[in-house]
Amino acid sequence: MQTNYFARSLIFISYPFSEKSDLLRVECLRSVFITYKDGAQTALDESRGKKWNSRIKLVTEAIGNLKQLARIKKIYKVEYLFSDMPVNLAQKPIISNKKYYLYKL
Protein backbone atom coordinates (compact mmCIF):
# COMPACT_ATOMS: atom_id res chain seq x y z
CA MET A 1 0.00 0.00 0.00
CA GLN A 2 1.10 3.54 -0.64
CA THR A 3 1.98 5.72 2.32
CA ASN A 4 2.14 9.10 0.58
CA TYR A 5 -1.20 9.27 -1.26
CA PHE A 6 -3.25 10.54 1.70
CA ALA A 7 -2.42 13.15 4.31
CA ARG A 8 -1.19 11.60 7.55
CA SER A 9 -3.79 13.51 9.54
CA LEU A 10 -6.72 11.65 7.95
CA ILE A 11 -8.59 9.04 9.97
CA PHE A 12 -9.72 5.71 8.54
CA ILE A 13 -12.42 3.31 9.70
CA SER A 14 -11.17 -0.21 9.16
CA TYR A 15 -12.44 -2.33 12.04
CA PRO A 16 -14.85 -4.19 11.78
CA PHE A 17 -14.88 -3.92 7.98
CA SER A 18 -11.31 -5.17 7.68
CA GLU A 19 -8.94 -7.39 9.59
CA LYS A 20 -6.07 -5.21 8.38
CA SER A 21 -6.26 -2.35 10.91
CA ASP A 22 -2.74 -3.14 12.10
CA LEU A 23 -1.43 -3.03 8.53
CA LEU A 24 -3.08 0.33 7.95
CA ARG A 25 -1.80 1.75 11.24
CA VAL A 26 1.74 0.37 11.36
CA GLU A 27 2.88 -0.22 7.79
CA CYS A 28 0.98 2.64 6.13
CA LEU A 29 1.37 5.02 9.09
CA ARG A 30 -2.32 5.93 9.16
CA SER A 31 -4.65 6.78 12.00
CA VAL A 32 -7.50 4.35 12.49
CA PHE A 33 -10.73 5.15 14.26
CA ILE A 34 -10.66 2.10 16.53
CA THR A 35 -9.47 -1.48 16.69
CA TYR A 36 -10.70 -4.27 18.86
CA LYS A 37 -7.17 -4.76 20.17
CA ASP A 38 -7.15 -1.21 21.55
CA GLY A 39 -9.56 -2.44 24.21
CA ALA A 40 -6.81 -4.26 26.07
CA GLN A 41 -5.25 -0.94 27.04
CA THR A 42 -8.46 0.30 28.62
CA ALA A 43 -8.20 -2.03 31.63
CA LEU A 44 -5.92 0.49 33.30
CA ASP A 45 -7.88 3.65 32.50
CA GLU A 46 -11.64 3.84 33.01
CA SER A 47 -12.04 7.04 30.98
CA ARG A 48 -10.20 5.53 28.04
CA GLY A 49 -12.31 2.40 28.40
CA LYS A 50 -15.55 4.36 28.10
CA LYS A 51 -14.32 6.12 24.95
CA TRP A 52 -13.18 2.83 23.43
CA ASN A 53 -16.51 1.15 24.25
CA SER A 54 -18.44 4.03 22.69
CA ARG A 55 -16.43 3.84 19.46
CA ILE A 56 -16.67 0.04 19.26
CA LYS A 57 -20.46 0.27 19.59
CA LEU A 58 -20.66 2.89 16.85
CA VAL A 59 -18.65 0.92 14.28
CA THR A 60 -20.31 -2.37 15.18
CA GLU A 61 -23.73 -0.81 14.64
CA ALA A 62 -22.52 0.54 11.30
CA ILE A 63 -22.34 -2.98 9.88
CA GLY A 64 -26.13 -3.30 10.10
CA ASN A 65 -26.86 0.39 9.59
CA LEU A 66 -24.49 2.09 7.17
CA LYS A 67 -26.09 5.48 7.95
CA GLN A 68 -24.14 5.25 11.20
CA LEU A 69 -20.99 5.97 9.16
CA ALA A 70 -22.25 9.51 8.47
CA ARG A 71 -22.71 10.04 12.21
CA ILE A 72 -19.19 8.80 12.92
CA LYS A 73 -17.80 11.06 10.19
CA LYS A 74 -19.56 14.09 11.63
CA ILE A 75 -18.56 13.51 15.25
CA TYR A 76 -15.01 12.23 14.79
CA LYS A 77 -13.97 13.73 11.43
CA VAL A 78 -13.33 10.30 9.90
CA GLU A 79 -12.76 10.58 6.15
CA TYR A 80 -12.34 7.05 4.77
CA LEU A 81 -13.59 3.49 5.12
CA PHE A 82 -11.09 0.70 4.43
CA SER A 83 -12.67 -2.71 3.85
CA ASP A 84 -11.72 -6.26 2.87
CA MET A 85 -14.99 -6.60 0.96
CA PRO A 86 -17.34 -4.37 -1.04
CA VAL A 87 -19.61 -2.22 1.13
CA ASN A 88 -23.07 -1.25 -0.04
CA LEU A 89 -22.58 2.53 0.05
CA ALA A 90 -24.09 5.08 -2.31
CA GLN A 91 -20.62 5.97 -3.58
CA LYS A 92 -18.26 3.61 -5.34
CA PRO A 93 -14.84 2.87 -3.86
CA ILE A 94 -12.18 5.39 -4.80
CA ILE A 95 -9.60 2.61 -4.82
CA SER A 96 -10.27 -1.10 -5.11
CA ASN A 97 -8.60 -4.32 -6.11
CA LYS A 98 -9.32 -7.97 -5.36
CA LYS A 99 -8.27 -7.57 -1.70
CA TYR A 100 -9.16 -4.06 -0.51
CA TYR A 101 -11.78 -1.36 -0.99
CA LEU A 102 -11.36 2.25 0.02
CA TYR A 103 -14.34 4.59 0.25
CA LYS A 104 -14.45 8.32 0.86
CA LEU A 105 -17.16 8.99 3.41
PDB file of C-alpha atoms in Angstrom:
ATOM      1  CA  MET A   1       0.000   0.000   0.000  1.00  0.00           C
ATOM      2  CA  GLN A   2       1.099   3.543  -0.642  1.00  0.00           C
ATOM      3  CA  THR A   3       1.981   5.719   2.318  1.00  0.00           C
ATOM      4  CA  ASN A   4       2.139   9.099   0.583  1.00  0.00           C
ATOM      5  CA  TYR A   5      -1.197   9.267  -1.255  1.00  0.00           C
ATOM      6  CA  PHE A   6      -3.254  10.539   1.697  1.00  0.00           C
ATOM      7  CA  ALA A   7      -2.422  13.150   4.312  1.00  0.00           C
ATOM      8  CA  ARG A   8      -1.194  11.597   7.545  1.00  0.00           C
ATOM      9  CA  SER A   9      -3.789  13.509   9.539  1.00  0.00           C
ATOM     10  CA  LEU A  10      -6.724  11.653   7.952  1.00  0.00           C
ATOM     11  CA  ILE A  11      -8.587   9.037   9.975  1.00  0.00           C
ATOM     12  CA  PHE A  12      -9.725   5.708   8.537  1.00  0.00           C
ATOM     13  CA  ILE A  13     -12.419   3.308   9.702  1.00  0.00           C
ATOM     14  CA  SER A  14     -11.169  -0.205   9.163  1.00  0.00           C
ATOM     15  CA  TYR A  15     -12.443  -2.333  12.045  1.00  0.00           C
ATOM     16  CA  PRO A  16     -14.854  -4.194  11.783  1.00  0.00           C
ATOM     17  CA  PHE A  17     -14.881  -3.924   7.979  1.00  0.00           C
ATOM     18  CA  SER A  18     -11.308  -5.170   7.682  1.00  0.00           C
ATOM     19  CA  GLU A  19      -8.943  -7.392   9.592  1.00  0.00           C
ATOM     20  CA  LYS A  20      -6.074  -5.205   8.384  1.00  0.00           C
ATOM     21  CA  SER A  21      -6.262  -2.354  10.906  1.00  0.00           C
ATOM     22  CA  ASP A  22      -2.738  -3.139  12.098  1.00  0.00           C
ATOM     23  CA  LEU A  23      -1.433  -3.027   8.525  1.00  0.00           C
ATOM     24  CA  LEU A  24      -3.081   0.329   7.952  1.00  0.00           C
ATOM     25  CA  ARG A  25      -1.798   1.749  11.237  1.00  0.00           C
ATOM     26  CA  VAL A  26       1.744   0.368  11.356  1.00  0.00           C
ATOM     27  CA  GLU A  27       2.878  -0.216   7.787  1.00  0.00           C
ATOM     28  CA  CYS A  28       0.984   2.642   6.132  1.00  0.00           C
ATOM     29  CA  LEU A  29       1.369   5.022   9.091  1.00  0.00           C
ATOM     30  CA  ARG A  30      -2.323   5.933   9.155  1.00  0.00           C
ATOM     31  CA  SER A  31      -4.653   6.776  11.999  1.00  0.00           C
ATOM     32  CA  VAL A  32      -7.498   4.348  12.486  1.00  0.00           C
ATOM     33  CA  PHE A  33     -10.731   5.155  14.263  1.00  0.00           C
ATOM     34  CA  ILE A  34     -10.655   2.101  16.529  1.00  0.00           C
ATOM     35  CA  THR A  35      -9.470  -1.478  16.691  1.00  0.00           C
ATOM     36  CA  TYR A  36     -10.704  -4.271  18.861  1.00  0.00           C
ATOM     37  CA  LYS A  37      -7.165  -4.755  20.173  1.00  0.00           C
ATOM     38  CA  ASP A  38      -7.152  -1.211  21.551  1.00  0.00           C
ATOM     39  CA  GLY A  39      -9.563  -2.435  24.206  1.00  0.00           C
ATOM     40  CA  ALA A  40      -6.807  -4.264  26.073  1.00  0.00           C
ATOM     41  CA  GLN A  41      -5.245  -0.944  27.039  1.00  0.00           C
ATOM     42  CA  THR A  42      -8.455   0.297  28.623  1.00  0.00           C
ATOM     43  CA  ALA A  43      -8.199  -2.034  31.631  1.00  0.00           C
ATOM     44  CA  LEU A  44      -5.915   0.495  33.298  1.00  0.00           C
ATOM     45  CA  ASP A  45      -7.882   3.646  32.497  1.00  0.00           C
ATOM     46  CA  GLU A  46     -11.640   3.838  33.010  1.00  0.00           C
ATOM     47  CA  SER A  47     -12.038   7.045  30.984  1.00  0.00           C
ATOM     48  CA  ARG A  48     -10.203   5.534  28.042  1.00  0.00           C
ATOM     49  CA  GLY A  49     -12.313   2.395  28.399  1.00  0.00           C
ATOM     50  CA  LYS A  50     -15.552   4.358  28.095  1.00  0.00           C
ATOM     51  CA  LYS A  51     -14.325   6.118  24.947  1.00  0.00           C
ATOM     52  CA  TRP A  52     -13.178   2.826  23.432  1.00  0.00           C
ATOM     53  CA  ASN A  53     -16.505   1.153  24.249  1.00  0.00           C
ATOM     54  CA  SER A  54     -18.436   4.033  22.689  1.00  0.00           C
ATOM     55  CA  ARG A  55     -16.428   3.837  19.462  1.00  0.00           C
ATOM     56  CA  ILE A  56     -16.669   0.044  19.256  1.00  0.00           C
ATOM     57  CA  LYS A  57     -20.456   0.270  19.595  1.00  0.00           C
ATOM     58  CA  LEU A  58     -20.663   2.892  16.845  1.00  0.00           C
ATOM     59  CA  VAL A  59     -18.654   0.920  14.283  1.00  0.00           C
ATOM     60  CA  THR A  60     -20.306  -2.373  15.179  1.00  0.00           C
ATOM     61  CA  GLU A  61     -23.735  -0.807  14.644  1.00  0.00           C
ATOM     62  CA  ALA A  62     -22.523   0.542  11.298  1.00  0.00           C
ATOM     63  CA  ILE A  63     -22.343  -2.976   9.876  1.00  0.00           C
ATOM     64  CA  GLY A  64     -26.127  -3.295  10.098  1.00  0.00           C
ATOM     65  CA  ASN A  65     -26.858   0.392   9.589  1.00  0.00           C
ATOM     66  CA  LEU A  66     -24.492   2.090   7.166  1.00  0.00           C
ATOM     67  CA  LYS A  67     -26.086   5.475   7.951  1.00  0.00           C
ATOM     68  CA  GLN A  68     -24.136   5.248  11.198  1.00  0.00           C
ATOM     69  CA  LEU A  69     -20.988   5.974   9.157  1.00  0.00           C
ATOM     70  CA  ALA A  70     -22.249   9.514   8.470  1.00  0.00           C
ATOM     71  CA  ARG A  71     -22.706  10.043  12.208  1.00  0.00           C
ATOM     72  CA  ILE A  72     -19.188   8.796  12.921  1.00  0.00           C
ATOM     73  CA  LYS A  73     -17.798  11.064  10.195  1.00  0.00           C
ATOM     74  CA  LYS A  74     -19.560  14.092  11.627  1.00  0.00           C
ATOM     75  CA  ILE A  75     -18.564  13.513  15.250  1.00  0.00           C
ATOM     76  CA  TYR A  76     -15.014  12.231  14.791  1.00  0.00           C
ATOM     77  CA  LYS A  77     -13.967  13.728  11.427  1.00  0.00           C
ATOM     78  CA  VAL A  78     -13.325  10.301   9.895  1.00  0.00           C
ATOM     79  CA  GLU A  79     -12.758  10.582   6.146  1.00  0.00           C
ATOM     80  CA  TYR A  80     -12.342   7.052   4.768  1.00  0.00           C
ATOM     81  CA  LEU A  81     -13.594   3.495   5.119  1.00  0.00           C
ATOM     82  CA  PHE A  82     -11.090   0.703   4.432  1.00  0.00           C
ATOM     83  CA  SER A  83     -12.672  -2.706   3.848  1.00  0.00           C
ATOM     84  CA  ASP A  84     -11.721  -6.255   2.874  1.00  0.00           C
ATOM     85  CA  MET A  85     -14.991  -6.600   0.961  1.00  0.00           C
ATOM     86  CA  PRO A  86     -17.343  -4.366  -1.043  1.00  0.00           C
ATOM     87  CA  VAL A  87     -19.607  -2.223   1.131  1.00  0.00           C
ATOM     88  CA  ASN A  88     -23.072  -1.249  -0.040  1.00  0.00           C
ATOM     89  CA  LEU A  89     -22.584   2.525   0.046  1.00  0.00           C
ATOM     90  CA  ALA A  90     -24.093   5.084  -2.315  1.00  0.00           C
ATOM     91  CA  GLN A  91     -20.623   5.969  -3.582  1.00  0.00           C
ATOM     92  CA  LYS A  92     -18.261   3.608  -5.341  1.00  0.00           C
ATOM     93  CA  PRO A  93     -14.843   2.872  -3.855  1.00  0.00           C
ATOM     94  CA  ILE A  94     -12.184   5.395  -4.803  1.00  0.00           C
ATOM     95  CA  ILE A  95      -9.597   2.607  -4.819  1.00  0.00           C
ATOM     96  CA  SER A  96     -10.267  -1.103  -5.109  1.00  0.00           C
ATOM     97  CA  ASN A  97      -8.603  -4.319  -6.112  1.00  0.00           C
ATOM     98  CA  LYS A  98      -9.320  -7.966  -5.359  1.00  0.00           C
ATOM     99  CA  LYS A  99      -8.271  -7.571  -1.702  1.00  0.00           C
ATOM    100  CA  TYR A 100      -9.163  -4.063  -0.508  1.00  0.00           C
ATOM    101  CA  TYR A 101     -11.780  -1.361  -0.993  1.00  0.00           C
ATOM    102  CA  LEU A 102     -11.356   2.252   0.024  1.00  0.00           C
ATOM    103  CA  TYR A 103     -14.339   4.587   0.246  1.00  0.00           C
ATOM    104  CA  LYS A 104     -14.453   8.317   0.860  1.00  0.00           C
ATOM    105  CA  LEU A 105     -17.160   8.985   3.412  1.00  0.00           C
TER     106      LEU A 105
END
